[in-house]
Short mmCIF file of C-alpha atoms (C1' of nucleotides) in Angstrom, two decimals:
data_model
loop_
_atom_site.label_atom_id
_atom_site.label_comp_id
_atom_site.label_asym_id
_atom_site.label_seq_id
_atom_site.Cartn_x
_atom_site.Cartn_y
_atom_site.Cartn_z
CA MET A 1 9.92 15.52 -9.89
CA PRO A 2 12.65 17.84 -10.52
CA HIS A 3 9.97 17.90 -13.93
CA ILE A 4 7.44 19.52 -12.71
CA ARG A 5 8.69 22.37 -9.36
CA GLY A 6 8.67 26.25 -11.02
CA ARG A 7 6.92 24.51 -13.90
CA SER A 8 3.15 26.57 -14.45
CA VAL A 9 0.62 24.43 -14.24
CA THR A 10 -1.70 25.47 -18.42
CA GLY A 11 -5.22 22.55 -17.69
CA VAL A 12 -5.70 19.76 -15.86
CA GLN A 13 -7.96 16.92 -18.00
CA VAL A 14 -9.27 14.05 -15.62
CA ARG A 15 -10.74 11.56 -17.44
CA GLU A 16 -12.17 9.75 -15.05
CA PRO A 17 -12.09 11.00 -11.40
CA ARG A 18 -13.32 7.49 -9.75
CA LEU A 19 -10.73 6.81 -7.44
CA ARG A 20 -10.18 5.19 -3.82
CA TRP A 21 -11.68 8.96 -3.83
CA PRO A 22 -13.18 10.99 -5.84
CA VAL A 23 -10.57 13.50 -6.91
CA THR A 24 -11.70 16.85 -5.92
CA ALA A 25 -14.07 18.48 -8.12
CA GLY A 26 -12.72 22.06 -9.21
CA LEU A 27 -9.52 21.24 -9.56
CA ALA A 28 -8.63 22.81 -12.93
CA ASP A 29 -10.24 25.67 -12.23
CA ALA A 30 -8.79 25.21 -9.09
CA ILE A 31 -4.55 25.44 -10.51
CA THR A 32 -4.83 26.32 -13.54
CA GLY A 33 -2.20 29.48 -14.09
CA ALA A 34 -0.84 28.65 -10.62
CA ARG A 35 3.50 27.15 -9.73
CA VAL A 36 3.97 24.04 -8.60
CA SER A 37 6.97 25.43 -5.79
CA ASP A 38 6.81 22.58 -4.16
CA VAL A 39 6.84 19.12 -4.06
CA GLN A 40 6.74 16.64 -0.25
CA ARG A 41 6.35 13.43 0.72
CA ARG A 42 4.63 12.45 3.43
CA GLY A 43 4.39 8.56 4.68
CA LYS A 44 2.75 7.19 0.85
CA TYR A 45 1.26 10.36 0.18
CA LEU A 46 2.49 13.15 -2.42
CA LEU A 47 2.57 17.31 -0.81
CA ILE A 48 2.46 19.12 -4.62
CA ARG A 49 2.71 22.42 -3.80
CA ILE A 50 1.14 24.48 -6.85
CA GLY A 51 -0.26 27.84 -5.85
CA GLY A 52 -2.06 29.06 -2.38
CA GLY A 53 -2.47 24.95 -2.09
CA CYS A 54 -1.83 21.16 -2.31
CA LEU A 55 -2.31 18.06 -4.27
CA MET A 56 -1.99 14.79 -2.41
CA ILE A 57 -1.28 12.82 -4.20
CA HIS A 58 -1.95 8.21 -3.16
CA LEU A 59 -0.41 5.73 -5.89
CA GLY A 60 -2.43 3.32 -3.99
CA MET A 61 -1.06 -0.40 -4.70
CA SER A 62 -1.13 -0.17 -8.63
CA GLY A 63 -0.98 4.18 -9.78
CA SER A 64 2.03 5.64 -10.84
CA LEU A 65 3.00 8.45 -12.01
CA ARG A 66 5.01 9.48 -15.23
CA ILE A 67 5.87 13.01 -17.21
CA VAL A 68 4.70 12.47 -21.39
CA SER A 69 4.78 14.58 -23.84
CA SER A 70 1.32 16.86 -24.67
CA GLY A 71 0.25 14.70 -28.18
CA SER A 72 0.40 11.81 -25.84
CA ARG A 73 -2.60 9.82 -26.03
CA PRO A 74 -4.31 7.93 -22.48
CA GLY A 75 -4.18 4.26 -22.05
CA LYS A 76 -7.18 3.21 -20.49
CA HIS A 77 -6.25 3.54 -17.60
CA ASP A 78 -4.19 7.24 -17.25
CA HIS A 79 -7.35 8.51 -15.03
CA LEU A 80 -5.96 12.75 -15.23
CA ASP A 81 -3.52 15.32 -16.74
CA ILE A 82 -1.49 18.03 -15.27
CA CYS A 83 -0.47 19.48 -18.17
CA PHE A 84 2.74 21.80 -17.96
CA GLY A 85 2.86 23.51 -21.14
CA ASP A 86 4.52 20.80 -24.08
CA GLN A 87 4.64 18.06 -20.88
CA LEU A 88 2.04 16.47 -18.75
CA LEU A 89 1.59 15.16 -15.23
CA ARG A 90 -0.16 11.76 -16.52
CA PHE A 91 -1.92 9.30 -13.45
CA THR A 92 -2.25 5.56 -14.83
CA ASP A 93 -3.72 3.30 -11.58
CA PRO A 94 -5.50 0.18 -12.84
CA ARG A 95 -7.18 -0.71 -9.54
CA ARG A 96 -7.88 3.12 -8.46
CA PHE A 97 -6.74 2.57 -4.90
CA GLY A 98 -5.20 5.52 -5.22
CA SER A 99 -6.60 9.29 -4.71
CA VAL A 100 -5.91 12.69 -5.85
CA LEU A 101 -6.78 15.27 -3.60
CA TRP A 102 -6.45 18.95 -3.50
CA LEU A 103 -6.39 20.37 -0.23
CA SER A 104 -6.77 25.15 -0.16
CA GLY A 105 -4.21 25.34 2.14
CA TRP A 106 0.05 25.62 3.06
CA PRO A 107 1.01 23.26 4.62
CA PRO A 108 -1.58 21.37 4.09
CA GLU A 109 -4.69 19.86 6.29
CA HIS A 110 -6.81 16.18 5.50
CA ALA A 111 -7.95 14.55 8.03
CA LEU A 112 -5.81 11.61 6.07
CA LEU A 113 -2.53 13.63 6.66
CA ASP A 114 -3.82 13.95 10.94
CA SER A 115 -3.05 10.78 12.38
CA LEU A 116 0.15 9.85 10.80
CA GLY A 117 2.48 8.08 12.57
CA PRO A 118 6.39 8.52 12.51
CA GLU A 119 8.23 8.21 9.06
CA PRO A 120 10.35 4.79 9.76
CA LEU A 121 13.34 7.01 8.55
CA SER A 122 13.51 8.85 10.98
CA GLU A 123 15.52 9.42 14.30
CA ASP A 124 11.94 10.02 15.91
CA PHE A 125 10.69 5.92 14.71
CA HIS A 126 13.15 3.91 17.54
CA GLY A 127 12.65 0.72 19.63
CA ASP A 128 11.16 2.29 23.02
CA TYR A 129 8.67 4.47 20.78
CA LEU A 130 6.85 1.18 20.06
CA TYR A 131 7.93 -0.63 22.26
CA GLY A 132 5.36 2.70 24.21
CA ARG A 133 2.70 2.40 22.09
CA SER A 134 2.96 -2.15 21.58
CA ARG A 135 2.18 -1.71 25.47
CA GLY A 136 -1.36 -3.17 26.62
CA ARG A 137 -2.91 -3.91 23.14
CA LYS A 138 -3.69 -7.08 21.67
CA LEU A 139 -3.35 -7.68 17.94
CA PRO A 140 -0.43 -9.37 15.81
CA VAL A 141 2.55 -7.77 16.25
CA LYS A 142 2.50 -7.55 11.95
CA ALA A 143 -1.15 -5.48 11.90
CA PHE A 144 0.21 -3.37 14.35
CA LEU A 145 2.98 -2.41 12.13
CA MET A 146 1.11 -2.30 9.11
CA ASP A 147 -0.54 0.50 10.79
CA SER A 148 -0.68 4.10 9.38
CA ARG A 149 -0.77 4.94 12.98
CA ILE A 150 1.99 3.55 14.51
CA VAL A 151 4.07 3.98 11.37
CA VAL A 152 3.87 4.35 8.31
CA GLY A 153 5.21 2.99 4.41
CA VAL A 154 5.83 -0.20 5.88
CA GLY A 155 3.18 -2.00 3.94
CA ASN A 156 2.76 -5.36 3.76
CA ILE A 157 5.79 -6.41 1.69
CA TYR A 158 8.60 -4.86 4.10
CA ALA A 159 5.87 -5.80 7.30
CA ASN A 160 6.75 -9.82 6.37
CA GLU A 161 10.69 -9.68 5.68
CA ALA A 162 11.52 -7.26 8.58
CA LEU A 163 9.62 -9.36 11.02
CA PHE A 164 11.75 -11.92 9.54
CA ALA A 165 14.67 -10.14 9.74
CA ALA A 166 14.30 -9.51 14.06
CA GLY A 167 13.64 -13.52 14.60
CA ILE A 168 9.58 -12.46 15.32
CA HIS A 169 6.60 -14.58 14.59
CA PRO A 170 4.33 -12.81 12.40
CA LEU A 171 1.00 -13.24 15.26
CA ARG A 172 2.89 -12.23 18.02
CA GLN A 173 1.25 -9.80 20.38
CA ALA A 174 2.76 -6.98 19.90
CA GLY A 175 2.16 -5.81 23.03
CA ARG A 176 4.33 -9.03 24.33
CA ILE A 177 6.99 -8.63 23.09
CA SER A 178 10.29 -7.19 25.12
CA ARG A 179 11.72 -3.59 24.62
CA ARG A 180 15.13 -5.18 23.93
CA ARG A 181 13.45 -6.95 21.26
CA TYR A 182 11.45 -3.56 19.42
CA VAL A 183 15.39 -2.12 18.74
CA ALA A 184 15.75 -6.13 16.76
CA LEU A 185 12.83 -4.98 14.92
CA VAL A 186 13.20 -0.97 14.50
CA GLU A 187 16.91 -1.53 12.55
CA ALA A 188 15.40 -5.13 10.59
CA ILE A 189 12.42 -2.21 9.18
CA CYS A 190 15.18 0.25 8.35
CA ASP A 191 17.54 -2.52 7.31
CA VAL A 192 15.06 -3.71 5.04
CA LEU A 193 13.53 -0.33 4.04
CA GLY A 194 16.52 1.17 2.79
CA ARG A 195 17.98 -1.36 0.17
CA ALA A 196 14.40 -1.63 -1.44
CA ILE A 197 15.04 1.86 -1.93
CA GLU A 198 18.27 0.78 -2.74
CA ALA A 199 17.16 -1.18 -5.22
CA GLY A 200 14.90 0.79 -6.78
CA GLY A 201 12.03 -1.30 -4.80
CA THR A 202 10.09 -4.49 -5.17
CA THR A 203 8.28 -4.73 -7.99
CA LEU A 204 5.61 -7.28 -8.40
CA ARG A 205 4.37 -8.46 -11.46
CA ASP A 206 2.79 -5.37 -13.81
CA PHE A 207 4.40 -2.87 -12.25
CA THR A 208 6.76 -0.28 -12.81
CA ASN A 209 8.61 2.54 -10.98
CA SER A 210 8.72 5.93 -12.36
CA GLU A 211 10.66 5.34 -15.30
CA GLY A 212 8.32 1.93 -16.10
CA LYS A 213 11.25 -0.28 -15.39
CA PRO A 214 11.18 -3.13 -12.21
CA GLY A 215 12.35 -2.35 -8.58
CA TYR A 216 14.47 -5.57 -8.42
CA PHE A 217 14.51 -5.60 -4.26
CA VAL A 218 12.26 -8.52 -4.77
CA GLN A 219 14.91 -11.29 -5.90
CA ALA A 220 16.47 -9.65 -2.10
CA LEU A 221 12.86 -11.42 -0.66
CA GLN A 222 13.37 -13.71 2.18
CA VAL A 223 9.95 -15.00 2.53
CA TYR A 224 7.08 -13.07 0.82
CA GLY A 225 6.50 -14.81 -2.03
CA ARG A 226 8.28 -18.40 -0.61
CA VAL A 227 5.87 -20.25 1.14
CA GLY A 228 7.08 -23.34 1.18
CA GLN A 229 10.62 -23.19 0.35
CA ALA A 230 14.15 -23.19 2.48
CA CYS A 231 13.94 -20.60 5.07
CA GLY A 232 17.49 -18.96 4.13
CA GLN A 233 18.60 -19.66 8.41
CA CYS A 234 17.29 -22.49 9.24
CA GLY A 235 16.73 -25.15 6.20
CA GLY A 236 13.13 -25.24 7.59
CA THR A 237 10.11 -24.39 5.72
CA LEU A 238 8.02 -22.15 5.86
CA ARG A 239 4.80 -20.41 5.89
CA GLU A 240 2.58 -18.60 5.21
CA VAL A 241 -1.14 -17.92 7.69
CA ARG A 242 -3.52 -15.48 6.07
CA LEU A 243 -4.19 -11.39 8.77
CA GLY A 244 -6.43 -9.53 7.77
CA GLY A 245 -6.83 -11.07 4.17
CA ARG A 246 -3.14 -10.27 3.58
CA SER A 247 -1.05 -12.99 2.36
CA THR A 248 1.91 -13.33 6.13
CA VAL A 249 5.01 -15.86 5.43
CA TYR A 250 7.10 -16.63 7.64
CA CYS A 251 9.89 -19.29 9.64
CA PRO A 252 8.94 -21.57 12.55
CA SER A 253 11.81 -21.94 14.40
CA CYS A 254 13.67 -18.38 13.02
CA GLN A 255 10.45 -16.52 14.16
CA ARG A 256 9.48 -17.50 17.50
"C1'" DA B 1 -11.24 0.99 23.08
"C1'" DC B 2 -9.78 -1.90 20.64
"C1'" DA B 3 -8.65 -6.08 17.29
"C1'" DG B 4 -11.48 -7.58 12.85
"C1'" DT B 5 -13.31 -7.81 9.02
"C1'" DA B 6 -15.07 -6.38 4.59
"C1'" DA B 7 -14.85 -2.24 1.03
"C1'" DC B 8 -12.74 -0.54 -2.54
"C1'" DC B 9 -10.61 -2.03 -8.34
"C1'" DT B 10 -9.64 -4.73 -12.19
"C1'" DG B 11 -5.55 -7.62 -14.26
"C1'" DT B 12 -3.43 -12.25 -13.64
"C1'" DT B 13 -3.65 -16.62 -11.73
"C1'" DT B 14 -5.97 -20.96 -10.61
"C1'" DG B 15 -9.79 -23.80 -10.48
"C1'" DC B 16 -13.09 -26.69 -12.06
"C1'" DT C 1 -10.12 -24.80 -23.59
"C1'" DG C 2 -13.17 -21.56 -21.36
"C1'" DC C 3 -16.26 -19.84 -17.55
"C1'" DA C 4 -15.52 -18.04 -12.87
"C1'" DA C 5 -13.53 -17.29 -8.57
"C1'" DA C 6 -10.12 -16.47 -6.57
"C1'" DC C 7 -6.23 -13.30 -4.89
"C1'" DA C 8 -3.49 -8.94 -5.08
"C1'" DG C 9 -2.46 -5.26 -1.94
"C1'" DG C 10 -2.69 0.33 0.90
"C1'" DT C 11 -6.08 1.97 3.76
"C1'" DT C 12 -10.57 3.36 5.80
"C1'" DA C 13 -14.70 2.32 6.92
"C1'" DC C 14 -17.50 -0.90 9.41
"C1'" DT C 15 -19.05 -4.11 13.20
"C1'" DG C 16 -18.70 -7.02 17.04
#
DNA sequence: ACAGTAACCTGTTTGC
DNA sequence: TGCAAACAGGTTACTG
């Protein structure tokens, strides 16, 4: 976020505070006049250091942040603006699964950050770690992977893709997968995430990235959204099950 | 303690 | 054609 680092907040407009959690009351008073000194990320939380505290933003699944000129008229789902003189940081989120919370200290302290697992592309995330955390767990490995306490950043699409790449059946009990296979799974997760980031992410339908353009990784997906189609590995038919209400697509012969 | 499900929300798609 | 229901997703809270 090179657009706002070093700049000072000149105002805040909250048009719709009802997000995943209510936008922190008194946000404008807390940050108006303060300067943005740092921008970090933890899991899917954006951590913007402003003055002595932290603005913690989550984009949910349909949220976005844009830099627009201060004269720009807000649209239907433009719920809040952080003003920086002639420019605004505008938070848009049609489905309101995102959140904007003000934390009064730095480093940020919040229950939502406390129990987060390691970053998937960090060295703390490796096969031995997943293997250890999974012992005794009976839930499906896909649900295990999507638990942010285990590892952050692996959502439904990438869990599907990584399990296919690693040849692991999404319904297999997490505790009944060998160390060797978890090593392969970590490799698959890193590979999938790395390629997705490179391609600008995965966007579906109306979703776009921070520049308003679609992500191109959707074209590289092997299983997600391809139920009924032929498996790229064996030619068999991809199947779908619902797991916690989430679409789970896999190849019954390549994934065991 | 753990596993599974409901809940939040709305634009889009599907089904009658 | 029109309307209602289903669907999608990240994450937490709740239930069993």
